[in-house]
Amino acid sequence: MDLTADSLSPLAAALLVPSVVAIVALLTGWLVGRIQVMRRAQVSAASASHESRDKEVETRDMRKTVYLLQNENTKLSTFLMTLPDLARQLNSNDEKRKIPRILISFIDQLFDAEQVLIFLTTLDGKHLTLTAEKGLPETVRSASIVPFGKGRLGWVAWHQITMDENDFLQKSRVERGELNTEIHPLFRTELCAPMVSKGQTIGVISLGGLLRRPKNEKNMLKMVADLGSIAIQNTLLFNQIQESANSDGLTGLSNKSYFMTRLALEIAKTEKEPQVLSLFIFDIDHFKNYNDTNGHPAGDEALKITGRVLRESIRREDLAARYGGEEFVVL
């Protein structure tokens, strides 16, 4: 049978064309649907891959955070565990000059700083003087006096606030001050804490070139500074009490008890190392008559004047004492 277009009747041809169009449309729709399914699958796969990478990054970040927290926790635990030992070391020394070196040793282990400076307040309460250091050349050590309020060190001493590098930069921008630089070009003040006792600044601790930066570095240094200030104050009080116990209340010279103890020690030294030891004893002539004639207040004033003359006349290594009523001795 011949099925060519010429052999088909007009009715058959009219029915065949819509069928072909329908089949083509059906195939086209199926292909479009498959393409969309494939694209969605590709997008889904890409999204899953991207999500997987995000999960990996998130996991790495979480592990890093956990490590940092564990590391900070270890540092803080170590600091808290060693703090009592620092307190024992500080309070077992009765000499003020030893305390700064103990502080530097502890701070160096804690922060591993390239420079550690400890300043103590001068007697006038207006300046800081370098007492102990790590990381400074010899030429700087001999001439390091900082006025209160000058540079970063002086600012911390004046305001009694613990500061780090960011604090100094922010303060300098807000107040348009000169806290970006230090009073001496070799001072590297990146972290600084005051030592305060009874409302008075008795010193300042400065760190520079920190190789370790604990998260709570300001609080840690402040605690060390507080322990240092307590130790210094305790030492001063102990020395005052000891000096008071060894001194004569009227003349300010050593009393007989302390003098006899020192005399025994000095005699023992001369037996081991050949050296000259001299003893000078005298009293005030006619003191009883002067006391009876002018009264006891006048006699006390005469004793005070004698004590002052002796203190101004002897050398640092000499010892003057009130031996009895109007009797004095110089070793």
XYZ file of C-alpha atoms in Angstrom:
331
model
C 0.000 0.000 0.000
C 1.338 3.433 -0.910
C 1.254 5.718 2.190
C 2.831 8.780 0.682
C 1.212 12.114 1.146
C -0.144 11.971 -2.387
C -1.935 8.709 -1.721
C -3.548 9.899 1.564
C -6.985 11.221 1.459
C -7.546 14.810 2.565
C -9.208 13.572 5.772
C -6.272 11.345 6.747
C -3.769 14.133 6.109
C -5.790 16.489 8.259
C -5.705 13.990 11.146
C -2.008 13.135 10.788
C -0.601 16.696 11.131
C -2.076 17.420 14.613
C -0.889 14.046 15.837
C 2.665 14.753 14.773
C 2.538 18.188 16.379
C 1.213 16.664 19.577
C 3.967 14.055 19.621
C 6.635 16.688 18.994
C 5.199 18.895 21.742
C 5.091 15.917 24.117
C 8.703 15.027 23.364
C 9.761 18.658 23.742
C 7.998 18.950 27.108
C 9.618 15.722 28.267
C 13.057 16.934 27.222
C 12.544 20.300 28.915
C 11.400 18.537 32.054
C 14.459 16.266 32.032
C 16.738 19.251 31.514
C 15.129 21.040 34.448
C 15.441 17.946 36.607
C 19.104 17.640 35.666
C 19.695 21.309 36.400
C 17.996 21.023 39.753
C 20.100 17.969 40.486
C 23.250 19.876 39.530
C 22.191 22.856 41.661
C 21.359 20.524 44.530
C 24.712 18.773 44.171
C 26.545 22.110 44.022
C 24.600 23.349 47.047
C 25.376 20.156 48.927
C 29.057 20.508 48.014
C 29.056 24.149 49.079
C 27.255 23.268 52.291
C 29.781 20.528 52.910
C 32.633 22.994 52.478
C 30.865 25.440 54.824
C 30.504 22.650 57.364
C 34.213 21.860 57.074
C 35.124 25.532 57.514
C 32.737 25.819 60.452
C 34.205 22.692 61.996
C 37.748 24.050 61.596
C 36.700 27.363 63.126
C 35.057 25.576 66.025
C 38.163 23.455 66.598
C 40.325 26.595 66.479
C 38.020 28.336 68.950
C 38.084 25.340 71.275
C 41.899 25.237 71.053
C 42.168 28.938 71.824
C 39.770 28.617 74.750
C 41.675 25.614 76.079
C 44.951 27.510 75.653
C 43.585 30.582 77.437
C 42.163 28.385 80.174
C 45.550 26.709 80.607
C 47.311 30.091 80.836
C 44.787 31.400 83.325
C 44.981 28.222 85.409
C 48.787 28.376 85.415
C 48.670 32.028 86.426
C 46.255 31.374 89.288
C 48.287 28.373 90.463
C 51.584 30.297 90.509
C 50.131 33.455 92.080
C 50.315 32.133 95.682
C 53.982 31.261 95.152
C 54.630 34.828 93.980
C 52.887 36.168 97.079
C 55.054 33.962 99.313
C 58.250 35.105 97.599
C 57.294 38.751 97.867
C 56.319 38.638 101.512
C 59.253 36.484 102.611
C 61.657 39.309 101.712
C 62.111 42.162 104.160
C 64.130 44.283 101.730
C 62.330 46.664 99.398
C 65.094 46.526 96.779
C 64.594 42.770 96.179
C 60.888 42.999 95.341
C 61.228 44.488 91.799
C 63.565 41.660 90.695
C 61.083 39.047 91.939
C 58.301 40.775 90.002
C 60.374 40.878 86.804
C 61.162 37.159 87.024
C 57.472 36.271 87.417
C 56.267 38.674 84.702
C 58.873 37.402 82.252
C 57.582 33.845 82.616
C 53.983 34.969 82.262
C 54.261 37.284 79.239
C 57.702 36.494 77.756
C 58.193 40.219 77.176
C 61.286 41.623 75.505
C 61.256 44.592 77.887
C 60.097 44.802 81.509
C 60.512 48.054 83.442
C 59.673 48.641 87.091
C 59.633 52.195 88.399
C 59.181 53.234 92.027
C 57.959 56.617 93.209
C 60.535 59.041 94.592
C 60.239 60.483 98.099
C 58.678 63.690 96.817
C 55.818 61.659 95.298
C 56.119 63.481 91.969
C 58.498 61.330 89.934
C 59.175 57.731 88.957
C 62.679 56.312 89.055
C 63.761 53.123 87.262
C 64.471 50.490 89.916
C 64.689 47.206 87.967
C 64.598 46.359 84.266
C 64.978 43.808 81.541
C 65.851 44.777 77.967
C 67.411 48.236 78.398
C 70.992 49.283 77.589
C 73.220 50.379 80.454
C 73.273 53.996 79.268
C 69.529 54.354 79.818
C 69.374 52.731 83.246
C 71.393 55.409 85.028
C 69.203 58.340 83.929
C 65.600 57.189 83.933
C 63.391 59.563 85.897
C 59.822 60.148 84.701
C 57.656 63.004 86.038
C 54.075 62.152 86.949
C 51.732 62.946 84.053
C 54.441 62.814 81.351
C 54.327 60.120 78.644
C 52.551 56.829 79.039
C 54.323 55.884 82.259
C 53.630 59.227 83.885
C 49.997 59.149 82.718
C 49.411 55.725 84.313
C 51.130 56.854 87.526
C 48.981 59.982 87.681
C 45.612 58.412 86.794
C 46.240 54.991 88.426
C 44.677 53.067 85.499
C 45.995 49.908 83.823
C 46.413 50.550 80.079
C 47.332 48.557 76.966
C 48.360 49.704 73.479
C 44.774 50.095 72.239
C 43.832 52.114 75.314
C 46.747 54.485 74.775
C 45.919 54.982 71.097
C 42.228 55.573 71.786
C 42.963 57.956 74.651
C 45.406 59.882 72.499
C 42.827 60.281 69.710
C 40.044 61.369 72.064
C 42.064 63.816 74.146
C 44.576 64.747 71.428
C 47.320 63.997 73.896
C 50.839 62.691 73.386
C 50.307 59.113 74.547
C 51.439 57.625 71.217
C 55.045 58.112 72.307
C 56.947 57.550 75.527
C 59.114 60.068 77.362
C 62.226 58.074 76.384
C 62.563 56.613 72.856
C 63.785 53.249 74.169
C 60.835 52.743 76.532
C 58.352 50.337 74.900
C 55.175 50.762 76.920
C 52.601 48.389 75.409
C 51.045 47.267 78.692
C 51.319 49.292 81.877
C 49.903 48.949 85.403
C 50.232 51.194 88.470
C 51.232 49.949 91.910
C 48.915 51.720 94.338
C 48.807 51.622 98.133
C 46.408 53.637 100.298
C 45.441 55.780 97.329
C 49.055 56.699 96.535
C 51.032 55.520 93.493
C 54.183 53.840 94.761
C 55.342 52.483 91.398
C 54.542 51.463 87.826
C 55.149 48.254 85.832
C 55.693 48.607 82.064
C 55.899 45.812 79.454
C 57.016 46.003 75.824
C 57.580 43.530 73.003
C 55.106 40.997 74.378
C 55.538 37.583 72.743
C 52.562 36.146 74.635
C 49.261 38.015 74.843
C 46.888 36.336 77.310
C 43.255 37.308 76.828
C 43.085 38.768 80.357
C 46.518 40.392 80.212
C 45.416 43.677 81.812
C 43.766 41.946 84.765
C 46.731 39.614 85.183
C 49.278 42.444 85.262
C 47.066 44.458 87.607
C 46.967 41.545 90.061
C 50.769 41.263 89.928
C 51.077 45.029 90.448
C 48.710 44.859 93.430
C 50.733 42.058 95.020
C 53.907 44.070 94.422
C 52.449 47.192 96.027
C 51.251 45.199 99.058
C 54.696 43.635 99.464
C 56.449 47.017 99.236
C 54.066 48.573 101.733
C 54.482 45.638 104.125
C 58.261 45.932 103.841
C 58.144 49.640 104.633
C 55.872 49.033 107.622
C 58.084 46.192 108.866
C 61.190 48.366 108.589
C 59.445 51.212 110.392
C 58.367 48.909 113.212
C 61.809 47.366 113.405
C 63.463 50.779 113.365
C 61.075 51.990 116.043
C 61.843 48.979 118.218
C 65.580 49.543 117.821
C 65.509 53.302 118.322
C 65.483 55.639 121.289
C 62.242 57.608 121.178
C 63.736 60.873 122.421
C 66.981 61.230 120.456
C 66.216 59.091 117.376
C 69.480 57.188 117.900
C 69.731 53.418 118.369
C 68.821 52.122 121.816
C 71.141 50.183 124.111
C 69.664 46.781 123.292
C 70.168 47.135 119.535
C 73.615 48.634 120.054
C 74.800 45.650 122.122
C 73.556 43.246 119.416
C 75.414 45.148 116.688
C 78.529 45.406 118.862
C 78.675 41.618 119.226
C 78.312 41.162 115.453
C 81.028 43.708 114.654
C 83.458 42.155 117.148
C 82.847 38.745 115.521
C 83.621 40.275 112.098
C 86.946 41.682 113.292
C 87.962 38.212 114.492
C 87.413 36.777 110.981
C 88.621 39.704 108.884
C 91.358 42.005 110.209
C 89.903 45.511 110.393
C 89.856 48.472 112.746
C 86.905 48.767 115.121
C 86.599 51.873 117.282
C 84.311 52.609 120.217
C 83.682 56.142 121.446
C 81.783 56.722 124.695
C 80.879 60.066 126.281
C 78.273 61.752 128.437
C 76.943 65.295 128.931
C 78.772 67.049 131.758
C 76.679 68.452 134.617
C 73.504 67.240 132.974
C 71.731 66.555 136.271
C 72.394 70.090 137.480
C 71.200 71.516 134.135
C 68.076 69.369 134.326
C 67.277 70.398 137.895
C 67.919 74.079 137.206
C 66.060 74.440 133.887
C 63.497 71.668 134.169
C 63.017 68.330 132.415
C 61.727 69.788 129.113
C 64.980 71.734 128.747
C 66.952 68.607 129.577
C 65.017 66.623 126.946
C 65.779 69.330 124.390
C 69.491 69.072 125.214
C 69.349 65.304 124.607
C 67.530 65.824 121.280
C 70.143 68.334 120.117
C 72.934 65.908 121.057
C 71.246 63.129 119.098
C 70.853 65.359 116.023
C 74.505 66.419 116.163
C 75.593 62.766 116.331
C 73.381 61.700 113.378
C 74.769 64.522 111.244
C 78.378 63.784 112.202
C 78.748 60.021 111.704
C 79.206 58.095 108.449
C 76.650 55.718 106.952
C 78.493 52.645 108.235
C 78.838 54.041 111.779
C 76.328 53.468 114.563
C 75.392 55.981 117.279
C 73.275 55.048 120.287
C 71.953 56.450 123.524
C 73.527 54.162 126.094
C 71.968 55.578 129.242
C 70.324 58.751 130.574
C 72.882 61.265 129.266
C 75.444 58.703 128.050
C 76.106 58.142 124.339
C 78.204 55.703 122.353
C 79.452 55.601 118.771
C 80.667 52.412 117.054
